[in-house]
CSV table of C-alpha atoms and ligand atoms in Angstrom, one decimal:
chain,number,residue,atom,x,y,z
G,1,MET,CA,91.7,101.0,144.5
G,2,SER,CA,92.1,97.5,143.6
G,3,PRO,CA,93.2,96.2,140.0
G,4,GLU,CA,90.0,94.0,140.4
G,5,LEU,CA,88.4,97.0,140.1
G,6,ASN,CA,91.0,99.2,137.9
G,7,LEU,CA,90.4,96.1,135.3
G,8,SER,CA,86.5,95.5,135.1
G,9,PRO,CA,85.4,98.5,133.3
G,10,ARG,CA,87.9,97.0,130.4
G,11,VAL,CA,86.4,94.1,130.7
G,12,ASP,CA,82.8,95.5,130.4
G,13,HIS,CA,83.9,97.4,127.6
G,14,HIS,CA,85.5,94.3,126.0
G,15,LEU,CA,81.9,92.1,126.6
G,16,PHE,CA,79.9,95.3,125.2
G,17,LEU,CA,81.4,94.7,121.9
G,18,ASP,CA,81.7,91.3,122.0
G,19,VAL,CA,77.8,91.3,122.4
G,20,THR,CA,77.3,94.6,119.8
G,21,GLN,CA,79.2,92.1,116.7
G,22,SER,CA,78.0,88.9,117.8
G,23,LEU,CA,74.6,90.5,117.6
G,24,GLU,CA,75.2,92.0,113.8
G,25,LEU,CA,76.4,88.5,112.5
G,26,ARG,CA,73.6,86.4,113.9
G,27,GLN,CA,71.0,89.3,111.8
G,28,GLN,CA,73.6,88.7,109.4
G,29,SER,CA,73.3,85.4,108.9
G,30,GLU,CA,70.0,85.2,109.4
G,31,GLU,CA,69.6,87.0,106.3
G,32,VAL,CA,71.7,85.3,104.5
G,33,ALA,CA,69.9,82.3,106.0
G,34,ALA,CA,66.6,84.0,104.1
G,35,ILE,CA,67.7,85.2,101.1
G,36,ALA,CA,69.3,82.1,100.4
G,37,ALA,CA,66.4,80.0,100.8
G,38,ALA,CA,64.1,82.2,98.2
G,39,VAL,CA,67.2,82.2,96.0
G,40,ARG,CA,66.7,78.1,96.4
G,41,GLY,CA,63.0,78.7,95.1
G,42,ILE,CA,64.2,80.7,92.2
G,43,LEU,CA,66.6,78.0,91.6
G,44,HIS,CA,63.5,75.5,91.1
G,45,GLN,CA,61.1,77.8,89.4
G,46,ILE,CA,63.8,78.0,85.5
G,47,GLY,CA,64.0,74.6,86.3
G,48,GLU,CA,67.2,73.8,88.2
G,49,ASN,CA,68.3,71.3,90.9
G,50,PRO,CA,69.8,73.9,93.6
G,51,ASP,CA,70.8,70.6,95.1
G,52,ARG,CA,73.7,69.8,92.4
G,53,GLU,CA,76.6,69.9,93.0
G,54,GLY,CA,77.9,73.1,91.3
G,55,LEU,CA,74.8,75.1,92.5
G,56,MET,CA,74.1,73.7,96.9
G,57,LYS,CA,76.2,76.4,97.8
G,58,THR,CA,75.3,78.8,95.2
G,59,PRO,CA,71.9,80.3,96.7
G,60,ASP,CA,74.4,81.6,100.1
G,61,ARG,CA,77.3,82.9,97.8
G,62,TYR,CA,74.3,84.9,96.7
G,63,ALA,CA,72.4,86.2,99.0
G,64,LYS,CA,76.2,87.2,100.3
G,65,ALA,CA,77.1,88.5,97.3
G,66,LEU,CA,73.3,91.1,97.2
G,67,LEU,CA,73.9,92.1,100.7
G,68,PHE,CA,77.4,93.7,99.4
G,69,PHE,CA,75.1,94.9,96.5
G,70,THR,CA,72.9,96.6,98.4
G,71,LYS,CA,75.2,97.4,101.9
G,72,GLY,CA,74.8,101.4,100.9
G,73,TYR,CA,71.4,100.4,102.8
G,74,SER,CA,73.3,100.8,105.7
G,75,GLU,CA,75.4,103.1,105.7
G,76,LYS,CA,75.4,107.3,106.1
G,77,VAL,CA,77.3,109.6,104.5
G,78,GLU,CA,78.4,111.7,107.7
G,79,GLU,CA,80.2,109.2,109.0
G,80,VAL,CA,82.1,108.6,105.1
G,81,VAL,CA,83.2,112.2,105.4
G,82,SER,CA,84.0,113.1,108.7
G,83,ASP,CA,87.7,113.4,109.2
G,84,ALA,CA,88.3,114.2,105.2
G,85,ILE,CA,86.8,118.1,105.1
G,86,PHE,CA,89.5,120.9,105.1
G,87,SER,CA,89.0,124.1,105.0
G,88,VAL,CA,90.5,126.4,101.5
G,89,ASP,CA,90.5,129.6,100.3
G,90,THR,CA,89.7,128.6,97.0
G,91,ARG,CA,86.8,129.0,94.6
G,92,ASP,CA,88.4,127.1,91.5
G,93,LEU,CA,86.4,124.6,90.0
G,94,VAL,CA,87.4,120.7,91.3
G,95,VAL,CA,86.9,117.9,88.9
G,96,VAL,CA,87.5,114.1,89.8
G,97,ARG,CA,86.6,112.3,86.5
G,98,ASP,CA,86.0,108.5,85.9
G,99,ILE,CA,85.5,107.4,89.1
G,100,ASP,CA,83.8,103.8,88.5
G,101,ILE,CA,79.7,103.3,89.2
G,102,PHE,CA,78.6,99.5,90.2
G,103,SER,CA,74.9,99.8,90.2
G,104,MET,CA,71.4,98.0,90.3
G,105,CYS,CA,68.3,99.3,88.8
G,106,GLU,CA,65.7,99.1,90.8
G,107,HIS,CA,63.4,97.4,88.1
G,108,HIS,CA,65.5,94.4,86.7
G,109,MET,CA,68.0,94.1,89.5
G,110,VAL,CA,70.6,93.0,87.5
G,111,PRO,CA,73.3,95.0,87.5
G,112,PHE,CA,74.8,99.0,85.8
G,113,VAL,CA,77.8,100.2,85.3
G,114,GLY,CA,79.9,103.1,84.1
G,115,LYS,CA,81.9,106.3,85.5
G,116,MET,CA,80.8,109.4,86.9
G,117,HIS,CA,82.2,112.8,87.1
G,118,VAL,CA,82.1,115.3,89.5
G,119,GLY,CA,83.3,118.8,89.6
G,120,TYR,CA,82.3,122.0,92.5
G,121,ILE,CA,83.2,124.9,93.7
G,122,PRO,CA,84.5,125.0,96.5
G,123,ASN,CA,82.4,127.7,99.2
G,124,GLY,CA,85.6,127.3,102.0
G,125,ARG,CA,85.8,123.6,101.9
G,126,VAL,CA,87.3,120.7,100.2
G,127,LEU,CA,86.9,117.3,100.0
G,128,GLY,CA,89.0,114.2,100.6
G,129,LEU,CA,89.3,113.6,96.8
G,130,SER,CA,88.7,109.7,97.4
G,131,LYS,CA,85.7,110.7,99.6
G,132,LEU,CA,84.3,111.3,96.4
G,133,ALA,CA,84.1,108.1,95.5
G,134,ARG,CA,82.6,106.5,98.6
G,135,ILE,CA,79.9,109.0,98.4
G,136,ALA,CA,78.6,107.5,94.9
G,137,GLU,CA,79.4,104.2,96.1
G,138,ILE,CA,76.7,104.6,99.3
G,139,PHE,CA,74.7,105.7,96.4
G,140,ALA,CA,75.2,103.1,93.9
G,141,ARG,CA,75.3,100.2,96.7
G,142,ARG,CA,71.4,100.7,96.7
G,143,LEU,CA,68.6,99.2,94.7
G,144,GLN,CA,68.7,102.4,91.7
G,145,VAL,CA,67.9,104.2,89.0
G,146,GLN,CA,70.9,106.2,87.0
G,147,GLU,CA,68.6,110.2,87.2
G,148,ARG,CA,68.2,108.8,90.8
G,149,LEU,CA,71.5,108.5,91.9
G,150,THR,CA,73.4,111.4,90.1
G,151,ARG,CA,70.9,113.5,91.8
G,152,GLN,CA,71.7,111.3,95.5
G,153,ILE,CA,75.4,112.3,95.2
G,154,ALA,CA,75.4,115.6,93.7
G,155,GLU,CA,73.1,116.7,96.8
G,156,ALA,CA,75.3,115.1,99.3
G,157,ILE,CA,78.3,117.3,97.8
G,158,ASP,CA,76.1,119.9,98.5
G,159,GLU,CA,74.8,118.9,102.4
G,160,VAL,CA,78.3,118.7,103.3
G,161,LEU,CA,79.8,120.8,101.9
G,162,SER,CA,78.1,123.8,101.0
G,163,PRO,CA,80.0,124.5,97.8
G,164,LEU,CA,79.1,127.3,95.6
G,165,GLY,CA,78.5,124.7,93.0
G,166,VAL,CA,77.9,120.9,92.0
G,167,ALA,CA,77.7,118.7,89.0
G,168,VAL,CA,77.4,115.4,88.5
G,169,VAL,CA,77.5,113.6,84.9
G,170,MET,CA,77.7,110.4,85.2
G,171,GLU,CA,77.6,107.7,82.1
G,172,CYS,CA,76.3,104.1,82.6
G,173,THR,CA,75.9,101.0,80.4
G,174,HIS,CA,72.6,99.2,81.7
G,175,MET,CA,72.8,95.3,81.7
G,176,CYS,CA,68.8,95.3,81.7
G,177,MET,CA,69.5,97.0,78.4
G,178,VAL,CA,72.6,95.3,76.5
G,179,MET,CA,70.7,91.6,77.7
G,180,ARG,CA,66.9,91.7,77.5
G,181,GLY,CA,65.2,93.2,75.0
G,182,VAL,CA,67.5,95.8,72.9
G,183,GLU,CA,70.1,94.1,72.9
G,184,LYS,CA,72.4,97.1,72.3
G,185,THR,CA,75.5,96.2,73.4
G,186,GLY,CA,77.6,99.5,74.1
G,187,THR,CA,74.4,101.8,75.2
G,188,LEU,CA,75.6,104.4,77.0
G,189,THR,CA,72.9,106.4,79.2
G,190,SER,CA,74.1,109.6,80.6
G,191,THR,CA,72.6,111.1,83.7
G,192,GLN,CA,73.0,115.1,85.0
G,193,SER,CA,72.3,116.8,87.7
G,194,MET,CA,74.2,120.3,88.8
G,195,LEU,CA,72.7,122.4,92.0
G,196,GLY,CA,73.8,126.0,92.7
G,197,SER,CA,76.4,128.6,90.4
G,198,LEU,CA,76.9,125.4,88.4
G,199,LYS,CA,73.0,125.6,87.5
G,200,GLY,CA,72.4,128.5,85.8
G,201,ASN,CA,76.4,129.5,84.9
G,202,GLU,CA,77.4,128.8,80.9
G,203,LYS,CA,80.5,130.0,81.7
G,204,GLU,CA,80.8,127.4,84.7
G,205,GLN,CA,79.4,124.2,83.0
G,206,HIS,CA,81.2,125.4,79.8
G,207,GLN,CA,84.5,125.2,82.1
G,208,PHE,CA,83.2,121.6,83.7
G,209,TYR,CA,82.7,119.9,80.1
G,210,THR,CA,85.9,121.3,78.9
G,211,LEU,CA,87.6,119.4,81.6
G,212,LEU,CA,86.1,116.5,81.6
G,213,GLY,CA,87.2,116.4,77.9
G,214,LEU,CA,83.4,116.8,76.9
G,215,GLY,CA,83.5,119.3,75.4
G,216,LYS,CA,80.1,121.8,76.1
G,217,LYS,CA,77.4,119.6,76.1
G,218,ILE,CA,74.0,121.6,77.0
E,1,LIG,ZN1,66.7,97.7,84.6
């Protein structure tokens, strides 16, 4: 086999990667341009001048920020957890608390932020602890309502681990409540989703809330 033939598969592979990457970059820049054009229109409508110095790059910056805030649409749970599931023979409750949540409400497209606490009872398998936050991120980085976000995270954990039970509790402050309408700072919205044995078992629920330092909530 000649050296040229030996080299050619590697060169083709690199070319393929280059084409894929440049396609992704082009799609991304088209998305940014389309969103930025819409933001210019919004700036006009609120009485601003999008061409003044301080705002000239704002439509572009906002477009990129918005694509980051909603990047969960292009992410998949299986890809995030694939190499982080480990075998265990314990059935003791696992609790991870105070996971940061940054999301955007679908009614006003303004942020809601807070903390999430997760508990699950393993059934032969556990998940790398940081992956719980990554799963939350996939669903939080979309337009959401807090109730659905809580349930989707619980269901995703249930799907990837098939545990005996899952509980997700979320406490968030919604900027649409704080900055408009009732204008109440410090208002927390609490949601919870229980699946499997944690759904109907008061003793396990009590253990979960005790580990969270919340006492028995329900
Ligand atoms: Zn809202």
